[in-house]
C-alpha atoms as an extended CHARMM CRD file, in Angstrom:
* protein
*
       118  EXT
         1         1  VAL       CA            138.3930000000       26.9690000000      129.0790000000  PROA      1               0.0000000000
         2         2  GLN       CA            137.0310000000       30.3820000000      128.0840000000  PROA      2               0.0000000000
         3         3  LEU       CA            138.4990000000       33.0140000000      125.9210000000  PROA      3               0.0000000000
         4         4  GLN       CA            137.2860000000       36.6110000000      126.2300000000  PROA      4               0.0000000000
         5         5  ALA       CA            138.1370000000       38.9740000000      123.3980000000  PROA      5               0.0000000000
         6         6  SER       CA            137.9080000000       42.6840000000      123.6490000000  PROA      6               0.0000000000
         7         7  GLY       CA            139.2170000000       45.8490000000      122.2980000000  PROA      7               0.0000000000
         8         8  GLY       CA            137.3260000000       46.1610000000      119.0650000000  PROA      8               0.0000000000
         9         9  GLY       CA            135.8480000000       49.3660000000      117.8160000000  PROA      9               0.0000000000
        10        10  LEU       CA            135.5200000000       51.9630000000      115.0330000000  PROA      10              0.0000000000
        11        11  VAL       CA            138.7090000000       53.4770000000      113.7140000000  PROA      11              0.0000000000
        12        12  GLN       CA            139.7080000000       55.6430000000      110.8650000000  PROA      12              0.0000000000
        13        13  ALA       CA            141.8890000000       54.1880000000      108.0070000000  PROA      13              0.0000000000
        14        14  GLY       CA            145.5580000000       54.5060000000      108.9610000000  PROA      14              0.0000000000
        15        15  GLY       CA            144.7540000000       54.2720000000      112.7190000000  PROA      15              0.0000000000
        16        16  SER       CA            145.6700000000       51.6660000000      115.2960000000  PROA      16              0.0000000000
        17        17  LEU       CA            143.7840000000       49.3940000000      117.4900000000  PROA      17              0.0000000000
        18        18  THR       CA            144.8910000000       46.7570000000      120.1230000000  PROA      18              0.0000000000
        19        19  LEU       CA            142.8290000000       43.6520000000      120.6870000000  PROA      19              0.0000000000
        20        20  SER       CA            143.0140000000       41.5070000000      123.9160000000  PROA      20              0.0000000000
        21        21  CYS       CA            142.0250000000       37.9410000000      124.5870000000  PROA      21              0.0000000000
        22        22  ALA       CA            142.0890000000       36.7340000000      128.1030000000  PROA      22              0.0000000000
        23        23  ALA       CA            142.0190000000       33.0870000000      128.8550000000  PROA      23              0.0000000000
        24        24  SER       CA            140.5890000000       31.1720000000      131.8640000000  PROA      24              0.0000000000
        25        25  GLY       CA            141.7730000000       27.7440000000      132.7350000000  PROA      25              0.0000000000
        26        26  ASP       CA            145.3080000000       26.3750000000      133.0610000000  PROA      26              0.0000000000
        27        27  ILE       CA            146.1090000000       25.6940000000      129.3840000000  PROA      27              0.0000000000
        28        28  PHE       CA            147.3390000000       29.1110000000      128.2620000000  PROA      28              0.0000000000
        29        29  SER       CA            151.0330000000       28.6040000000      128.6260000000  PROA      29              0.0000000000
        30        30  GLN       CA            150.9220000000       25.2740000000      126.8650000000  PROA      30              0.0000000000
        31        31  SER       CA            148.9420000000       26.5080000000      123.9250000000  PROA      31              0.0000000000
        32        32  SER       CA            149.5400000000       28.4230000000      120.7220000000  PROA      32              0.0000000000
        33        33  MET       CA            147.3350000000       31.4530000000      120.4960000000  PROA      33              0.0000000000
        34        34  GLY       CA            145.8980000000       32.8680000000      117.3300000000  PROA      34              0.0000000000
        35        35  TRP       CA            143.7670000000       35.5620000000      115.9590000000  PROA      35              0.0000000000
        36        36  TYR       CA            141.3260000000       35.0950000000      113.0810000000  PROA      36              0.0000000000
        37        37  ARG       CA            138.8400000000       37.3690000000      111.3140000000  PROA      37              0.0000000000
        38        38  GLN       CA            135.6880000000       37.0240000000      109.2770000000  PROA      38              0.0000000000
        39        39  ALA       CA            134.1690000000       39.7530000000      107.1830000000  PROA      39              0.0000000000
        40        40  PRO       CA            130.5200000000       39.5910000000      106.1510000000  PROA      40              0.0000000000
        41        41  GLY       CA            130.0330000000       37.0150000000      103.4550000000  PROA      41              0.0000000000
        42        42  GLN       CA            133.6410000000       35.8570000000      103.7550000000  PROA      42              0.0000000000
        43        43  GLN       CA            135.3080000000       32.8410000000      105.1940000000  PROA      43              0.0000000000
        44        44  ARG       CA            137.0920000000       33.0470000000      108.4570000000  PROA      44              0.0000000000
        45        45  GLU       CA            140.7770000000       33.7310000000      107.7700000000  PROA      45              0.0000000000
        46        46  TRP       CA            143.8570000000       33.4310000000      109.8500000000  PROA      46              0.0000000000
        47        47  VAL       CA            145.5340000000       36.7500000000      110.9680000000  PROA      47              0.0000000000
        48        48  ALA       CA            148.2170000000       35.9060000000      113.3780000000  PROA      48              0.0000000000
        49        49  VAL       CA            149.6550000000       33.1980000000      115.6640000000  PROA      49              0.0000000000
        50        50  VAL       CA            152.1360000000       32.9080000000      118.4970000000  PROA      50              0.0000000000
        51        51  SER       CA            153.4760000000       29.6200000000      119.6870000000  PROA      51              0.0000000000
        52        52  SER       CA            153.7020000000       28.7150000000      123.3400000000  PROA      52              0.0000000000
        53        53  GLY       CA            157.4730000000       29.5520000000      122.9470000000  PROA      53              0.0000000000
        54        54  GLY       CA            156.6750000000       33.0480000000      121.6000000000  PROA      54              0.0000000000
        55        55  ALA       CA            157.3760000000       32.6110000000      117.8850000000  PROA      55              0.0000000000
        56        56  SER       CA            154.9270000000       34.5570000000      115.7470000000  PROA      56              0.0000000000
        57        57  ASN       CA            153.8270000000       34.3110000000      112.1670000000  PROA      57              0.0000000000
        58        58  TYR       CA            151.4080000000       36.1900000000      109.9810000000  PROA      58              0.0000000000
        59        59  PRO       CA            149.9100000000       36.0620000000      106.4350000000  PROA      59              0.0000000000
        60        60  ASP       CA            151.2200000000       38.5830000000      103.9130000000  PROA      60              0.0000000000
        61        61  SER       CA            148.0200000000       40.5850000000      104.1010000000  PROA      61              0.0000000000
        62        62  VAL       CA            148.8200000000       41.8290000000      107.5980000000  PROA      62              0.0000000000
        63        63  LYS       CA            152.6110000000       41.3240000000      107.9660000000  PROA      63              0.0000000000
        64        64  ASP       CA            154.4020000000       44.3690000000      109.0320000000  PROA      64              0.0000000000
        65        65  ARG       CA            151.1580000000       45.9240000000      110.2110000000  PROA      65              0.0000000000
        66        66  PHE       CA            149.9470000000       43.5760000000      112.8620000000  PROA      66              0.0000000000
        67        67  THR       CA            151.8370000000       42.3690000000      115.9540000000  PROA      67              0.0000000000
        68        68  ILE       CA            150.7980000000       39.4310000000      118.1310000000  PROA      68              0.0000000000
        69        69  SER       CA            152.1340000000       39.0540000000      121.5750000000  PROA      69              0.0000000000
        70        70  ARG       CA            151.4400000000       37.1090000000      124.6560000000  PROA      70              0.0000000000
        71        71  ASP       CA            151.7450000000       37.5210000000      128.3750000000  PROA      71              0.0000000000
        72        72  ASN       CA            151.7410000000       34.3240000000      130.1900000000  PROA      72              0.0000000000
        73        73  THR       CA            151.4760000000       35.8410000000      133.5970000000  PROA      73              0.0000000000
        74        74  LYS       CA            148.2170000000       37.4070000000      132.5690000000  PROA      74              0.0000000000
        75        75  ASN       CA            146.9950000000       34.5710000000      130.4270000000  PROA      75              0.0000000000
        76        76  THR       CA            146.3760000000       37.1050000000      127.7380000000  PROA      76              0.0000000000
        77        77  VAL       CA            147.1930000000       37.4900000000      124.1070000000  PROA      77              0.0000000000
        78        78  TYR       CA            147.2520000000       40.7360000000      122.3020000000  PROA      78              0.0000000000
        79        79  LEU       CA            146.9150000000       41.8560000000      118.6230000000  PROA      79              0.0000000000
        80        80  LEU       CA            148.3800000000       45.3380000000      117.9210000000  PROA      80              0.0000000000
        81        81  MET       CA            146.9720000000       46.5340000000      114.5790000000  PROA      81              0.0000000000
        82        82  ASP       CA            148.6160000000       49.4540000000      112.8440000000  PROA      82              0.0000000000
        83        83  ASP       CA            147.9220000000       51.2400000000      109.6230000000  PROA      83              0.0000000000
        84        84  LEU       CA            144.4930000000       49.7810000000      109.5200000000  PROA      84              0.0000000000
        85        85  LYS       CA            142.7580000000       49.5370000000      106.1280000000  PROA      85              0.0000000000
        86        86  PHE       CA            139.0830000000       49.4070000000      105.2270000000  PROA      86              0.0000000000
        87        87  GLU       CA            139.5170000000       45.7540000000      104.1650000000  PROA      87              0.0000000000
        88        88  ASP       CA            140.6360000000       44.8670000000      107.6880000000  PROA      88              0.0000000000
        89        89  THR       CA            136.8840000000       45.4020000000      108.7650000000  PROA      89              0.0000000000
        90        90  ALA       CA            135.7220000000       42.1920000000      110.3550000000  PROA      90              0.0000000000
        91        91  VAL       CA            134.8120000000       40.3530000000      113.4360000000  PROA      91              0.0000000000
        92        92  TYR       CA            138.0100000000       39.1490000000      115.1570000000  PROA      92              0.0000000000
        93        93  TYR       CA            138.2150000000       35.8890000000      116.9870000000  PROA      93              0.0000000000
        94        94  CYS       CA            140.8890000000       34.6050000000      119.2020000000  PROA      94              0.0000000000
        95        95  ASN       CA            141.6680000000       30.9130000000      119.5310000000  PROA      95              0.0000000000
        96        96  ALA       CA            143.9670000000       28.5390000000      121.6040000000  PROA      96              0.0000000000
        97        97  VAL       CA            145.3510000000       25.2850000000      120.3810000000  PROA      97              0.0000000000
        98        98  GLN       CA            146.5120000000       22.9110000000      122.9070000000  PROA      98              0.0000000000
        99        99  ILE       CA            148.2720000000       19.7650000000      121.7650000000  PROA      99              0.0000000000
       100       100  THR       CA            148.6200000000       16.9340000000      124.2890000000  PROA      100             0.0000000000
       101       101  ALA       CA            149.8430000000       13.4040000000      123.8750000000  PROA      101             0.0000000000
       102       102  ARG       CA            146.2840000000       12.3350000000      123.3290000000  PROA      102             0.0000000000
       103       103  ALA       CA            144.5360000000       15.2010000000      121.6220000000  PROA      103             0.0000000000
       104       104  ARG       CA            144.5560000000       18.4280000000      119.6930000000  PROA      104             0.0000000000
       105       105  ASN       CA            142.0980000000       20.7280000000      121.6410000000  PROA      105             0.0000000000
       106       106  VAL       CA            140.9470000000       23.9570000000      119.9590000000  PROA      106             0.0000000000
       107       107  TYR       CA            139.1410000000       26.6530000000      121.8200000000  PROA      107             0.0000000000
       108       108  TRP       CA            137.4570000000       29.8600000000      120.4180000000  PROA      108             0.0000000000
       109       109  GLY       CA            136.4810000000       33.0840000000      121.9430000000  PROA      109             0.0000000000
       110       110  GLN       CA            133.5660000000       35.1590000000      121.0510000000  PROA      110             0.0000000000
       111       111  GLY       CA            134.3000000000       37.7290000000      118.3640000000  PROA      111             0.0000000000
       112       112  THR       CA            134.9600000000       41.4690000000      118.6090000000  PROA      112             0.0000000000
       113       113  GLN       CA            134.0010000000       43.7990000000      115.9080000000  PROA      113             0.0000000000
       114       114  VAL       CA            136.5820000000       45.9980000000      114.1860000000  PROA      114             0.0000000000
       115       115  THR       CA            135.3340000000       48.6220000000      111.8380000000  PROA      115             0.0000000000
       116       116  VAL       CA            137.7370000000       50.6700000000      109.7960000000  PROA      116             0.0000000000
       117       117  SER       CA            136.2690000000       53.7840000000      108.0760000000  PROA      117             0.0000000000
       118       118  SER       CA            137.7020000000       54.8680000000      104.9170000000  PROA      118             0.0000000000
Protein backbone atom coordinates (compact mmCIF):
# COMPACT_ATOMS: atom_id res chain seq x y z
CA VAL A 1 0.00 0.00 0.00
CA GLN A 2 1.32 3.41 -0.93
CA LEU A 3 -0.11 6.81 -0.10
CA GLN A 4 0.91 9.77 -2.23
CA ALA A 5 0.13 13.20 -0.80
CA SER A 6 0.17 16.34 -2.90
CA GLY A 7 -1.18 19.86 -3.04
CA GLY A 8 0.98 21.63 -0.50
CA GLY A 9 2.44 25.05 -1.15
CA LEU A 10 2.75 28.63 -0.04
CA VAL A 11 -0.43 30.57 0.69
CA GLN A 12 -1.24 33.84 2.40
CA ALA A 13 -3.10 33.90 5.67
CA GLY A 14 -6.83 33.75 5.06
CA GLY A 15 -6.35 31.78 1.89
CA SER A 16 -7.33 28.25 0.96
CA LEU A 17 -5.53 25.11 -0.13
CA THR A 18 -6.64 21.59 -0.99
CA LEU A 19 -4.47 18.58 -0.28
CA SER A 20 -4.94 15.22 -1.97
CA CYS A 21 -3.79 11.77 -1.00
CA ALA A 22 -4.03 8.96 -3.51
CA ALA A 23 -3.82 5.39 -2.28
CA SER A 24 -2.64 2.39 -4.20
CA GLY A 25 -3.69 -1.12 -3.28
CA ASP A 26 -7.13 -2.43 -2.50
CA ILE A 27 -7.62 -1.32 1.09
CA PHE A 28 -8.88 2.20 0.54
CA SER A 29 -12.62 1.59 0.75
CA GLN A 30 -12.14 -0.49 3.93
CA SER A 31 -9.96 2.04 5.70
CA SER A 32 -10.47 5.17 7.69
CA MET A 33 -8.35 7.94 6.24
CA GLY A 34 -6.74 10.72 8.17
CA TRP A 35 -4.60 13.80 7.91
CA TYR A 36 -1.94 14.76 10.42
CA ARG A 37 0.56 17.58 10.54
CA GLN A 38 3.90 18.28 12.12
CA ALA A 39 5.42 21.69 12.58
CA PRO A 40 9.15 22.14 13.24
CA GLY A 41 9.98 21.16 16.80
CA GLN A 42 6.46 19.95 17.44
CA GLN A 43 4.87 16.55 17.75
CA ARG A 44 2.74 15.21 14.95
CA GLU A 45 -0.90 16.09 15.57
CA TRP A 46 -4.16 14.83 14.19
CA VAL A 47 -6.01 17.19 11.85
CA ALA A 48 -8.94 15.28 10.37
CA VAL A 49 -10.31 11.79 9.89
CA VAL A 50 -13.00 10.26 7.72
CA SER A 51 -14.29 6.77 8.32
CA SER A 52 -14.87 4.17 5.66
CA GLY A 53 -18.54 5.10 5.92
CA GLY A 54 -17.88 8.79 5.39
CA ALA A 55 -18.21 10.13 8.93
CA SER A 56 -15.68 12.88 9.66
CA ASN A 57 -14.19 14.41 12.76
CA TYR A 58 -11.81 17.25 13.55
CA PRO A 59 -9.99 18.75 16.51
CA ASP A 60 -11.19 22.16 17.68
CA SER A 61 -8.13 23.85 16.20
CA VAL A 62 -9.33 23.26 12.63
CA LYS A 63 -13.04 22.62 13.02
CA ASP A 64 -15.14 24.85 10.74
CA ARG A 65 -12.06 25.66 8.65
CA PHE A 66 -10.94 22.26 7.34
CA THR A 67 -13.04 19.71 5.48
CA ILE A 68 -12.00 16.13 4.80
CA SER A 69 -13.66 14.10 2.08
CA ARG A 70 -13.04 10.89 0.23
CA ASP A 71 -13.72 9.54 -3.23
CA ASN A 72 -13.73 5.77 -3.12
CA THR A 73 -13.92 5.58 -6.91
CA LYS A 74 -10.56 7.36 -7.11
CA ASN A 75 -8.99 5.94 -3.95
CA THR A 76 -8.32 9.50 -2.91
CA VAL A 77 -8.87 11.53 0.22
CA TYR A 78 -8.91 15.32 0.21
CA LEU A 79 -8.37 18.02 2.78
CA LEU A 80 -9.86 21.40 1.97
CA MET A 81 -8.30 24.04 4.18
CA ASP A 82 -9.99 27.42 4.39
CA ASP A 83 -9.10 30.55 6.33
CA LEU A 84 -5.55 29.36 6.77
CA LYS A 85 -3.55 30.77 9.66
CA PHE A 86 0.17 31.11 10.20
CA GLU A 87 -0.01 28.38 12.83
CA ASP A 88 -1.30 25.94 10.19
CA THR A 89 2.20 25.91 8.71
CA ALA A 90 3.47 22.33 8.87
CA VAL A 91 4.24 19.22 6.92
CA TYR A 92 0.95 17.43 6.33
CA TYR A 93 0.73 13.64 6.21
CA CYS A 94 -2.09 11.35 5.23
CA ASN A 95 -2.65 7.95 6.72
CA ALA A 96 -4.86 4.92 6.27
CA VAL A 97 -6.01 2.67 9.07
CA GLN A 98 -7.31 -0.72 8.08
CA ILE A 99 -8.82 -2.92 10.76
CA THR A 100 -9.25 -6.57 9.98
CA ALA A 101 -10.22 -9.51 12.11
CA ARG A 102 -6.54 -10.15 12.74
CA ALA A 103 -4.77 -6.84 12.71
CA ARG A 104 -4.83 -3.07 12.73
CA ASN A 105 -2.70 -1.90 9.83
CA VAL A 106 -1.55 1.71 9.63
CA TYR A 107 -0.02 3.20 6.52
CA TRP A 108 1.57 6.64 6.10
CA GLY A 109 2.23 8.75 3.07
CA GLN A 110 5.12 11.10 2.60
CA GLY A 111 4.47 14.62 3.76
CA THR A 112 3.55 17.69 1.80
CA GLN A 113 4.64 21.11 3.04
CA VAL A 114 2.07 23.80 3.72
CA THR A 115 3.43 27.25 4.45
CA VAL A 116 1.13 30.08 5.44
CA SER A 117 2.57 33.56 5.27
CA SER A 118 1.28 36.12 7.70
